[in-house]
Amino acid sequence: MNGRLTLGTGRLMLRPVAGSDLADLIALKADPRVFAVMLGGVRLPQQTMAELAEDIAFWARAGVGMWSARTRADGRFVGIAGIMARRDGLSPALRFALWPEARGQGLAREAAGAVLRFGHEEAGLPLIVAVARAENFASRMVLGGIGMRLAESFTRDGYEMLVYRSERARM
């Protein structure tokens, strides 16, 4: 994989998702503590396998996608972060999901911030959105902390959803 696509933060290494991540992705996406609030909800292993194939194809097509996030110290898988097209038409969209044990340490902010910078600076995306449930205060703090701005809201399945935006700085 191209080294330019590997991102580093103070405590994390992010690399495009690959087949070697499948077991970690199946576990993460099957856990309701992590994926119950994500668009599409908890995934079955077959869904995760199909999504991984879609993620790899999206990388090839768009030059951006989902990264696997691992700690620099020991290579432990802590979650995912990336930019994907959303099925509801709001795209490209920043997404992130970390194990509960990895939360509260600023890792989500590190990963999401690195992905957002890559999206604007390397992939050249002029606009990136992110969607979070209004009640998901932790995700909202991450999005605000990396400079995304609340732009609008809508209701989906009885939940108020907030749309955040980030626009690439004009040169």
PDB file of C-alpha atoms in Angstrom:
ATOM      1  CA  MET A   1       0.000   0.000   0.000  1.00  0.00           C
ATOM      2  CA  ASN A   2       1.253   3.470  -0.832  1.00  0.00           C
ATOM      3  CA  GLY A   3       3.021   5.031   2.180  1.00  0.00           C
ATOM      4  CA  ARG A   4       1.318   8.385   1.496  1.00  0.00           C
ATOM      5  CA  LEU A   5      -1.924   6.743   2.535  1.00  0.00           C
ATOM      6  CA  THR A   6      -0.582   5.796   5.957  1.00  0.00           C
ATOM      7  CA  LEU A   7      -1.336   8.522   8.468  1.00  0.00           C
ATOM      8  CA  GLY A   8       0.354   9.024  11.786  1.00  0.00           C
ATOM      9  CA  THR A   9      -0.668  10.966  14.846  1.00  0.00           C
ATOM     10  CA  GLY A  10       1.039  11.241  18.203  1.00  0.00           C
ATOM     11  CA  ARG A  11      -0.371   7.911  19.360  1.00  0.00           C
ATOM     12  CA  LEU A  12      -1.924   6.263  16.312  1.00  0.00           C
ATOM     13  CA  MET A  13      -1.051   4.783  12.962  1.00  0.00           C
ATOM     14  CA  LEU A  14      -3.841   4.742  10.395  1.00  0.00           C
ATOM     15  CA  ARG A  15      -3.627   2.679   7.226  1.00  0.00           C
ATOM     16  CA  PRO A  16      -6.253   1.905   4.611  1.00  0.00           C
ATOM     17  CA  VAL A  17      -8.399  -1.052   5.634  1.00  0.00           C
ATOM     18  CA  ALA A  18      -7.320  -4.352   4.124  1.00  0.00           C
ATOM     19  CA  GLY A  19      -8.159  -8.035   4.246  1.00  0.00           C
ATOM     20  CA  SER A  20      -5.847  -8.441   7.236  1.00  0.00           C
ATOM     21  CA  ASP A  21      -8.254  -6.237   9.244  1.00  0.00           C
ATOM     22  CA  LEU A  22     -11.294  -8.449   8.643  1.00  0.00           C
ATOM     23  CA  ALA A  23     -11.394 -10.191  12.047  1.00  0.00           C
ATOM     24  CA  ASP A  24     -11.035  -6.861  13.877  1.00  0.00           C
ATOM     25  CA  LEU A  25     -13.696  -5.248  11.694  1.00  0.00           C
ATOM     26  CA  ILE A  26     -16.151  -8.109  12.216  1.00  0.00           C
ATOM     27  CA  ALA A  27     -15.752  -7.807  15.997  1.00  0.00           C
ATOM     28  CA  LEU A  28     -16.035  -3.993  16.005  1.00  0.00           C
ATOM     29  CA  LYS A  29     -19.046  -3.811  13.710  1.00  0.00           C
ATOM     30  CA  ALA A  30     -20.891  -6.590  15.566  1.00  0.00           C
ATOM     31  CA  ASP A  31     -20.604  -4.820  18.919  1.00  0.00           C
ATOM     32  CA  PRO A  32     -23.737  -2.805  19.775  1.00  0.00           C
ATOM     33  CA  ARG A  33     -21.685  -0.561  22.096  1.00  0.00           C
ATOM     34  CA  VAL A  34     -19.945   0.690  18.955  1.00  0.00           C
ATOM     35  CA  PHE A  35     -22.220   0.264  15.935  1.00  0.00           C
ATOM     36  CA  ALA A  36     -25.740   0.586  17.338  1.00  0.00           C
ATOM     37  CA  VAL A  37     -25.620   4.347  16.662  1.00  0.00           C
ATOM     38  CA  MET A  38     -23.980   4.075  13.226  1.00  0.00           C
ATOM     39  CA  LEU A  39     -25.964   4.364  10.001  1.00  0.00           C
ATOM     40  CA  GLY A  40     -27.092   0.818   9.240  1.00  0.00           C
ATOM     41  CA  GLY A  41     -26.527  -0.364  12.814  1.00  0.00           C
ATOM     42  CA  VAL A  42     -24.762  -3.516  13.980  1.00  0.00           C
ATOM     43  CA  ARG A  43     -23.449  -5.685  11.146  1.00  0.00           C
ATOM     44  CA  LEU A  44     -23.419  -9.437  10.599  1.00  0.00           C
ATOM     45  CA  PRO A  45     -20.051 -10.912   9.542  1.00  0.00           C
ATOM     46  CA  GLN A  46     -21.250 -11.245   5.933  1.00  0.00           C
ATOM     47  CA  GLN A  47     -22.193  -7.554   5.872  1.00  0.00           C
ATOM     48  CA  THR A  48     -18.783  -6.586   7.235  1.00  0.00           C
ATOM     49  CA  MET A  49     -17.045  -8.701   4.574  1.00  0.00           C
ATOM     50  CA  ALA A  50     -19.087  -6.990   1.855  1.00  0.00           C
ATOM     51  CA  GLU A  51     -18.373  -3.553   3.345  1.00  0.00           C
ATOM     52  CA  LEU A  52     -14.645  -4.283   3.441  1.00  0.00           C
ATOM     53  CA  ALA A  53     -14.742  -5.151  -0.269  1.00  0.00           C
ATOM     54  CA  GLU A  54     -16.668  -1.896  -0.894  1.00  0.00           C
ATOM     55  CA  ASP A  55     -14.142   0.052   1.198  1.00  0.00           C
ATOM     56  CA  ILE A  56     -11.198  -1.327  -0.790  1.00  0.00           C
ATOM     57  CA  ALA A  57     -12.958  -0.555  -4.088  1.00  0.00           C
ATOM     58  CA  PHE A  58     -13.808   2.956  -2.874  1.00  0.00           C
ATOM     59  CA  TRP A  59     -10.118   3.586  -2.115  1.00  0.00           C
ATOM     60  CA  ALA A  60      -9.243   2.576  -5.679  1.00  0.00           C
ATOM     61  CA  ARG A  61     -11.990   4.755  -7.144  1.00  0.00           C
ATOM     62  CA  ALA A  62     -11.841   7.852  -4.939  1.00  0.00           C
ATOM     63  CA  GLY A  63      -8.309   7.956  -3.509  1.00  0.00           C
ATOM     64  CA  VAL A  64      -9.768   8.136  -0.025  1.00  0.00           C
ATOM     65  CA  GLY A  65     -11.639   5.741   2.242  1.00  0.00           C
ATOM     66  CA  MET A  66     -11.609   4.037   5.621  1.00  0.00           C
ATOM     67  CA  TRP A  67      -8.485   3.567   7.728  1.00  0.00           C
ATOM     68  CA  SER A  68      -7.769   0.997  10.390  1.00  0.00           C
ATOM     69  CA  ALA A  69      -6.564   2.776  13.555  1.00  0.00           C
ATOM     70  CA  ARG A  70      -3.898   1.070  15.654  1.00  0.00           C
ATOM     71  CA  THR A  71      -1.837   2.306  18.573  1.00  0.00           C
ATOM     72  CA  ARG A  72       1.768   3.205  17.796  1.00  0.00           C
ATOM     73  CA  ALA A  73       2.931   1.670  21.070  1.00  0.00           C
ATOM     74  CA  ASP A  74       1.749  -1.896  20.489  1.00  0.00           C
ATOM     75  CA  GLY A  75      -0.176  -2.040  17.202  1.00  0.00           C
ATOM     76  CA  ARG A  76      -3.467  -2.732  18.986  1.00  0.00           C
ATOM     77  CA  PHE A  77      -6.565  -2.205  16.828  1.00  0.00           C
ATOM     78  CA  VAL A  78      -8.675   0.551  18.409  1.00  0.00           C
ATOM     79  CA  GLY A  79     -11.151   1.307  15.629  1.00  0.00           C
ATOM     80  CA  ILE A  80     -11.697   2.891  12.257  1.00  0.00           C
ATOM     81  CA  ALA A  81     -11.876   6.362  10.790  1.00  0.00           C
ATOM     82  CA  GLY A  82     -12.292   7.546   7.251  1.00  0.00           C
ATOM     83  CA  ILE A  83     -14.247   9.261   4.530  1.00  0.00           C
ATOM     84  CA  MET A  84     -16.972   7.465   2.629  1.00  0.00           C
ATOM     85  CA  ALA A  85     -19.905   8.182   0.378  1.00  0.00           C
ATOM     86  CA  ARG A  86     -23.117   7.949   2.392  1.00  0.00           C
ATOM     87  CA  ARG A  87     -26.062   5.977   1.096  1.00  0.00           C
ATOM     88  CA  ASP A  88     -28.381   8.855   2.038  1.00  0.00           C
ATOM     89  CA  GLY A  89     -26.640  11.253  -0.339  1.00  0.00           C
ATOM     90  CA  LEU A  90     -24.755  13.317   2.255  1.00  0.00           C
ATOM     91  CA  SER A  91     -21.228  12.812   1.093  1.00  0.00           C
ATOM     92  CA  PRO A  92     -18.332  12.661   1.236  1.00  0.00           C
ATOM     93  CA  ALA A  93     -18.682  11.983   4.931  1.00  0.00           C
ATOM     94  CA  LEU A  94     -16.254  11.588   7.792  1.00  0.00           C
ATOM     95  CA  ARG A  95     -16.912   8.498   9.904  1.00  0.00           C
ATOM     96  CA  PHE A  96     -15.195   7.074  12.954  1.00  0.00           C
ATOM     97  CA  ALA A  97     -15.841   4.293  15.451  1.00  0.00           C
ATOM     98  CA  LEU A  98     -13.605   3.239  18.314  1.00  0.00           C
ATOM     99  CA  TRP A  99     -13.809   0.484  20.884  1.00  0.00           C
ATOM    100  CA  PRO A 100     -15.318   1.778  24.154  1.00  0.00           C
ATOM    101  CA  GLU A 101     -12.031   0.958  25.895  1.00  0.00           C
ATOM    102  CA  ALA A 102     -10.241   3.412  23.577  1.00  0.00           C
ATOM    103  CA  ARG A 103     -12.653   6.275  24.192  1.00  0.00           C
ATOM    104  CA  GLY A 104     -12.109   9.228  26.497  1.00  0.00           C
ATOM    105  CA  GLN A 105      -8.418   9.489  25.632  1.00  0.00           C
ATOM    106  CA  GLY A 106      -8.543  11.836  22.657  1.00  0.00           C
ATOM    107  CA  LEU A 107      -7.849   9.032  20.160  1.00  0.00           C
ATOM    108  CA  ALA A 108     -11.032   9.646  18.182  1.00  0.00           C
ATOM    109  CA  ARG A 109     -10.093  13.305  17.823  1.00  0.00           C
ATOM    110  CA  GLU A 110      -6.580  12.363  16.661  1.00  0.00           C
ATOM    111  CA  ALA A 111      -7.865   9.878  14.092  1.00  0.00           C
ATOM    112  CA  ALA A 112     -10.743  12.031  12.828  1.00  0.00           C
ATOM    113  CA  GLY A 113      -8.527  15.107  12.623  1.00  0.00           C
ATOM    114  CA  ALA A 114      -5.882  13.277  10.588  1.00  0.00           C
ATOM    115  CA  VAL A 115      -8.554  11.931   8.230  1.00  0.00           C
ATOM    116  CA  LEU A 116     -10.170  15.354   7.801  1.00  0.00           C
ATOM    117  CA  ARG A 117      -6.807  16.957   6.963  1.00  0.00           C
ATOM    118  CA  PHE A 118      -6.066  14.197   4.454  1.00  0.00           C
ATOM    119  CA  GLY A 119      -9.485  14.625   2.874  1.00  0.00           C
ATOM    120  CA  HIS A 120      -8.980  18.324   2.282  1.00  0.00           C
ATOM    121  CA  GLU A 121      -5.219  18.545   1.679  1.00  0.00           C
ATOM    122  CA  GLU A 122      -4.352  15.269  -0.076  1.00  0.00           C
ATOM    123  CA  ALA A 123      -7.644  14.129  -1.628  1.00  0.00           C
ATOM    124  CA  GLY A 124      -8.648  17.717  -2.484  1.00  0.00           C
ATOM    125  CA  LEU A 125     -12.204  17.414  -1.206  1.00  0.00           C
ATOM    126  CA  PRO A 126     -13.744  20.891  -0.936  1.00  0.00           C
ATOM    127  CA  LEU A 127     -16.526  19.787   1.426  1.00  0.00           C
ATOM    128  CA  ILE A 128     -16.669  16.992   3.990  1.00  0.00           C
ATOM    129  CA  VAL A 129     -19.699  16.364   6.181  1.00  0.00           C
ATOM    130  CA  ALA A 130     -20.279  14.254   9.274  1.00  0.00           C
ATOM    131  CA  VAL A 131     -23.568  13.192  10.838  1.00  0.00           C
ATOM    132  CA  ALA A 132     -24.123  12.461  14.521  1.00  0.00           C
ATOM    133  CA  ARG A 133     -27.151  11.858  16.663  1.00  0.00           C
ATOM    134  CA  ALA A 134     -27.937  14.954  18.712  1.00  0.00           C
ATOM    135  CA  GLU A 135     -27.707  12.827  21.863  1.00  0.00           C
ATOM    136  CA  ASN A 136     -24.211  11.558  20.968  1.00  0.00           C
ATOM    137  CA  PHE A 137     -22.323  14.225  22.869  1.00  0.00           C
ATOM    138  CA  ALA A 138     -18.937  12.472  22.567  1.00  0.00           C
ATOM    139  CA  SER A 139     -19.060  12.389  18.756  1.00  0.00           C
ATOM    140  CA  ARG A 140     -20.260  15.975  18.673  1.00  0.00           C
ATOM    141  CA  MET A 141     -17.283  17.014  20.807  1.00  0.00           C
ATOM    142  CA  VAL A 142     -14.901  15.241  18.435  1.00  0.00           C
ATOM    143  CA  LEU A 143     -16.444  16.893  15.379  1.00  0.00           C
ATOM    144  CA  GLY A 144     -16.362  20.352  16.939  1.00  0.00           C
ATOM    145  CA  GLY A 145     -12.862  19.720  18.278  1.00  0.00           C
ATOM    146  CA  ILE A 146     -11.474  19.093  14.793  1.00  0.00           C
ATOM    147  CA  GLY A 147     -13.053  22.265  13.438  1.00  0.00           C
ATOM    148  CA  MET A 148     -16.243  20.982  11.858  1.00  0.00           C
ATOM    149  CA  ARG A 149     -19.240  23.306  12.163  1.00  0.00           C
ATOM    150  CA  LEU A 150     -22.851  22.403  12.884  1.00  0.00           C
ATOM    151  CA  ALA A 151     -24.799  23.188   9.712  1.00  0.00           C
ATOM    152  CA  GLU A 152     -28.253  21.603   9.855  1.00  0.00           C
ATOM    153  CA  SER A 153     -30.370  18.865  11.357  1.00  0.00           C
ATOM    154  CA  PHE A 154     -32.905  16.290  10.245  1.00  0.00           C
ATOM    155  CA  THR A 155     -34.899  13.468  11.785  1.00  0.00           C
ATOM    156  CA  ARG A 156     -34.245   9.824  10.932  1.00  0.00           C
ATOM    157  CA  ASP A 157     -35.982   6.893  12.611  1.00  0.00           C
ATOM    158  CA  GLY A 158     -37.169   9.192  15.394  1.00  0.00           C
ATOM    159  CA  TYR A 159     -33.692  10.559  16.174  1.00  0.00           C
ATOM    160  CA  GLU A 160     -32.530  14.115  15.664  1.00  0.00           C
ATOM    161  CA  MET A 161     -29.447  13.962  13.458  1.00  0.00           C
ATOM    162  CA  LEU A 162     -26.949  16.808  13.253  1.00  0.00           C
ATOM    163  CA  VAL A 163     -24.946  17.526  10.119  1.00  0.00           C
ATOM    164  CA  TYR A 164     -21.480  19.025  10.538  1.00  0.00           C
ATOM    165  CA  ARG A 165     -19.483  20.550   7.689  1.00  0.00           C
ATOM    166  CA  SER A 166     -15.869  21.276   6.951  1.00  0.00           C
ATOM    167  CA  GLU A 167     -14.840  23.286   3.911  1.00  0.00           C
ATOM    168  CA  ARG A 168     -11.316  23.328   2.549  1.00  0.00           C
ATOM    169  CA  ALA A 169      -9.583  26.652   3.057  1.00  0.00           C
ATOM    170  CA  ARG A 170      -9.330  28.628  -0.171  1.00  0.00           C
ATOM    171  CA  MET A 171      -5.820  29.437  -1.291  1.00  0.00           C
TER     172      MET A 171
END
